[in-house]
Amino acid sequence: MPDRDLFSLVGRRALVTGSSQGIGLTLARGLASYGAEIVLNGRNEERLRAVCAELTDAGFTASVEAFDVTDQEAVIAGVERIEERDGPIDILISNAGIQRRAPLEQFARADWDDLISTNLNSVFFVGQAVAQHMIPRNRGKIVNICSVQSELARPGIAPYTATKGAVKNLTKGMATDWAKYGLQINGLAPGYFATEMNSKLVEDEVFTDWLRKRTPAARWGNVEELVGAAVFLSSDASSFVNGHMLTVDGGITVSL
Ligand code: NAP
């Protein structure tokens, strides 16, 4: 008989950055449905409180810790508050991220800086702050949200591609430094999912038509389809998986 508890998250606490909407919120709900207590994060506390009420009304345990993931001092203070108020963080999903689009020759320096700090610096800041608590406990799970753009470029988003490629390699580096302390650090790479971040692309019929032809599964992903991979990487089922990037993309990165 397979051990069904391998995927249980009962008794585990998960901090999900950028979980007021989109992929982060879906993953927070998904981990909660496997038993995890959730700490929601984003910059807009009011929005997080509303989402937290939805989760608790549904019978899940959730709390809110609003901080800006690009501000290292705020990150350290936020992680300390969670550990003191709620208890140990067992799982970190580093999900907060942004997109900026422009041809590279016109790309504004401010947009480049925003991408680097939100998509890359944050993974280091939050990962390090959480790992400093996980290491003495000799256990912990970190899942860094990567992208198909960790592997492939597309016109107009070269700096985003640079950040997601770096997150993939930072994941390998974290695993290399921290696996010996009982931590598993892996990446989860979504393909194209219909979220707020992609709303312009979803409405663009030419793009959607191209995406259907380009993706072996011939459709946009439904964000719920990321939950299984996130639960796997957050649970005992992945106890010897380290530095891996699990791609959930309908096959787009394995086919031309
Ligand atoms: P989204 O709908 O735009 O949500 C982004 C979340 O991040 C929001 O909760 C936002 O809340 C939070 N956030 C942004 N900047 C933040 C900051 N500085 N500090 C704290 N929280 C911050 O994005 P999404 O589409 O769900 O994407 C989530 C992740 O998946 C990103 O890393 C993205 O690159 C990746 N991804 C998405 C797709 C896709 O198809 N959508 C594909 C591949 C990878 P506040 O604005 O209130 O802070």
GROMACS .gro file of N, CA and C and ligand atoms in nm, residues 18-24 41-44 47 67-70 95-98 118 145-147 160 164 190-193 195-198, ligand 1:
model
  150
   18GLY      N    1   0.358   3.692  -0.186
   18GLY     CA    2   0.274   3.733  -0.299
   18GLY      C    3   0.149   3.647  -0.311
   19SER      N    4   0.078   3.630  -0.198
   19SER     CA    5  -0.037   3.538  -0.200
   19SER      C    6  -0.171   3.609  -0.187
   20SER      N    7  -0.176   3.738  -0.224
   20SER     CA    8  -0.306   3.806  -0.220
   20SER      C    9  -0.390   3.776  -0.344
   21GLN      N   10  -0.329   3.719  -0.447
   21GLN     CA   11  -0.401   3.688  -0.571
   21GLN      C   12  -0.319   3.588  -0.654
   22GLY      N   13  -0.374   3.550  -0.769
   22GLY     CA   14  -0.299   3.474  -0.869
   22GLY      C   15  -0.245   3.340  -0.820
   23ILE      N   16  -0.126   3.308  -0.868
   23ILE     CA   17  -0.065   3.178  -0.839
   23ILE      C   18  -0.040   3.163  -0.689
   24GLY      N   19   0.007   3.269  -0.623
   24GLY     CA   20   0.037   3.261  -0.480
   24GLY      C   21  -0.087   3.224  -0.399
   41ASN      N   22   0.119   3.668   0.245
   41ASN     CA   23   0.207   3.786   0.235
   41ASN      C   24   0.181   3.862   0.107
   42GLY      N   25   0.203   3.992   0.115
   42GLY     CA   26   0.197   4.083   0.002
   42GLY      C   27   0.220   4.220   0.062
   43ARG      N   28   0.202   4.327  -0.017
   43ARG     CA   29   0.223   4.461   0.039
   43ARG      C   30   0.093   4.525   0.087
   44ASN      N   31  -0.021   4.476   0.034
   44ASN     CA   32  -0.149   4.541   0.064
   44ASN      C   33  -0.221   4.462   0.176
   47ARG      N   34  -0.606   4.387   0.148
   47ARG     CA   35  -0.638   4.279   0.055
   47ARG      C   36  -0.606   4.142   0.118
   67PHE      N   37   0.461   4.243   0.415
   67PHE     CA   38   0.589   4.314   0.401
   67PHE      C   39   0.629   4.315   0.255
   68ASP      N   40   0.719   4.409   0.225
   68ASP     CA   41   0.768   4.422   0.087
   68ASP      C   42   0.890   4.331   0.073
   69VAL      N   43   0.881   4.233  -0.015
   69VAL     CA   44   0.990   4.134  -0.028
   69VAL      C   45   1.120   4.193  -0.084
   70THR      N   46   1.113   4.318  -0.133
   70THR     CA   47   1.236   4.380  -0.185
   70THR      C   48   1.313   4.454  -0.076
   95ASN      N   49   0.714   3.327  -0.410
   95ASN     CA   50   0.630   3.341  -0.529
   95ASN      C   51   0.618   3.485  -0.579
   96ALA      N   52   0.631   3.585  -0.491
   96ALA     CA   53   0.607   3.724  -0.532
   96ALA      C   54   0.691   3.756  -0.656
   97GLY      N   55   0.629   3.815  -0.755
   97GLY     CA   56   0.703   3.848  -0.876
   97GLY      C   57   0.624   3.946  -0.962
   98ILE      N   58   0.696   4.014  -1.051
   98ILE     CA   59   0.631   4.111  -1.141
   98ILE      C   60   0.680   4.087  -1.283
  118THR      N   61   1.240   4.265  -0.728
  118THR     CA   62   1.120   4.189  -0.690
  118THR      C   63   1.135   4.040  -0.722
  145ILE      N   64   0.947   3.002  -0.707
  145ILE     CA   65   0.867   3.001  -0.829
  145ILE      C   66   0.950   3.056  -0.944
  146CYS      N   67   0.979   2.967  -1.037
  146CYS     CA   68   1.059   2.999  -1.156
  146CYS      C   69   0.963   3.027  -1.270
  147SER      N   70   0.993   2.982  -1.392
  147SER     CA   71   0.908   3.010  -1.508
  147SER      C   72   0.962   2.932  -1.627
  160TYR      N   73   1.302   4.006  -1.753
  160TYR     CA   74   1.227   3.906  -1.675
  160TYR      C   75   1.294   3.769  -1.691
  164LYS      N   76   1.442   3.513  -1.400
  164LYS     CA   77   1.392   3.378  -1.375
  164LYS      C   78   1.501   3.273  -1.400
  190PRO      N   79   0.607   2.744  -1.370
  190PRO     CA   80   0.482   2.744  -1.445
  190PRO      C   81   0.504   2.787  -1.590
  191GLY      N   82   0.425   2.728  -1.679
  191GLY     CA   83   0.419   2.777  -1.816
  191GLY      C   84   0.324   2.895  -1.821
  192TYR      N   85   0.235   2.897  -1.918
  192TYR     CA   86   0.143   3.010  -1.932
  192TYR      C   87   0.012   2.980  -1.862
  193PHE      N   88  -0.017   3.062  -1.758
  193PHE     CA   89  -0.138   3.046  -1.678
  193PHE      C   90  -0.217   3.177  -1.684
  195THR      N   91  -0.366   3.453  -1.534
  195THR     CA   92  -0.369   3.525  -1.406
  195THR      C   93  -0.375   3.674  -1.436
  196GLU      N   94  -0.386   3.755  -1.328
  196GLU     CA   95  -0.386   3.903  -1.343
  196GLU      C   96  -0.262   3.947  -1.420
  197MET      N   97  -0.147   3.885  -1.386
  197MET     CA   98  -0.021   3.925  -1.447
  197MET      C   99  -0.027   3.908  -1.600
  198ASN      N  100  -0.103   3.808  -1.646
  198ASN     CA  101  -0.109   3.777  -1.789
  198ASN      C  102  -0.239   3.824  -1.854
  257NAP     P1  103   0.018   3.836  -0.984
  257NAP     O1  104  -0.119   3.785  -1.009
  257NAP     O2  105   0.058   3.970  -1.041
  257NAP     O3  106   0.043   3.839  -0.823
  257NAP     C1  107   0.164   3.885  -0.771
  257NAP     C2  108   0.159   3.880  -0.620
  257NAP     O4  109   0.285   3.927  -0.568
  257NAP     C3  110   0.052   3.971  -0.559
  257NAP     O5  111  -0.002   3.907  -0.445
  257NAP     C4  112   0.132   4.095  -0.518
  257NAP     O6  113   0.064   4.162  -0.411
  257NAP     C5  114   0.264   4.031  -0.474
  257NAP     N1  115   0.379   4.121  -0.481
  257NAP     C6  116   0.427   4.189  -0.587
  257NAP     N2  117   0.534   4.264  -0.551
  257NAP     C7  118   0.555   4.239  -0.419
  257NAP     C8  119   0.648   4.286  -0.324
  257NAP     N3  120   0.744   4.374  -0.358
  257NAP     N4  121   0.641   4.242  -0.196
  257NAP     C9  122   0.545   4.153  -0.160
  257NAP     N5  123   0.453   4.104  -0.245
  257NAP    C10  124   0.457   4.149  -0.373
  257NAP     O7  125   0.130   3.732  -1.034
  257NAP     P2  126   0.115   3.576  -1.077
  257NAP     O8  127   0.085   3.569  -1.220
  257NAP     O9  128   0.031   3.504  -0.980
  257NAP    O10  129   0.267   3.531  -1.062
  257NAP    C11  130   0.319   3.480  -0.940
  257NAP    C12  131   0.459   3.425  -0.966
  257NAP    O11  132   0.453   3.325  -1.069
  257NAP    C13  133   0.560   3.528  -1.014
  257NAP    O12  134   0.687   3.502  -0.958
  257NAP    C14  135   0.563   3.508  -1.165
  257NAP    O13  136   0.684   3.551  -1.222
  257NAP    C15  137   0.548   3.357  -1.171
  257NAP     N6  138   0.495   3.307  -1.298
  257NAP    C16  139   0.370   3.340  -1.343
  257NAP    C17  140   0.322   3.285  -1.464
  257NAP    C18  141   0.185   3.314  -1.515
  257NAP    O14  142   0.146   3.256  -1.617
  257NAP     N7  143   0.108   3.399  -1.450
  257NAP    C19  144   0.405   3.199  -1.537
  257NAP    C20  145   0.533   3.169  -1.488
  257NAP    C21  146   0.576   3.222  -1.368
  257NAP     P3  147   0.083   4.321  -0.380
  257NAP    O15  148   0.090   4.390  -0.514
  257NAP    O16  149  -0.037   4.358  -0.300
  257NAP    O17  150   0.211   4.332  -0.303
   0.00000   0.00000   0.00000
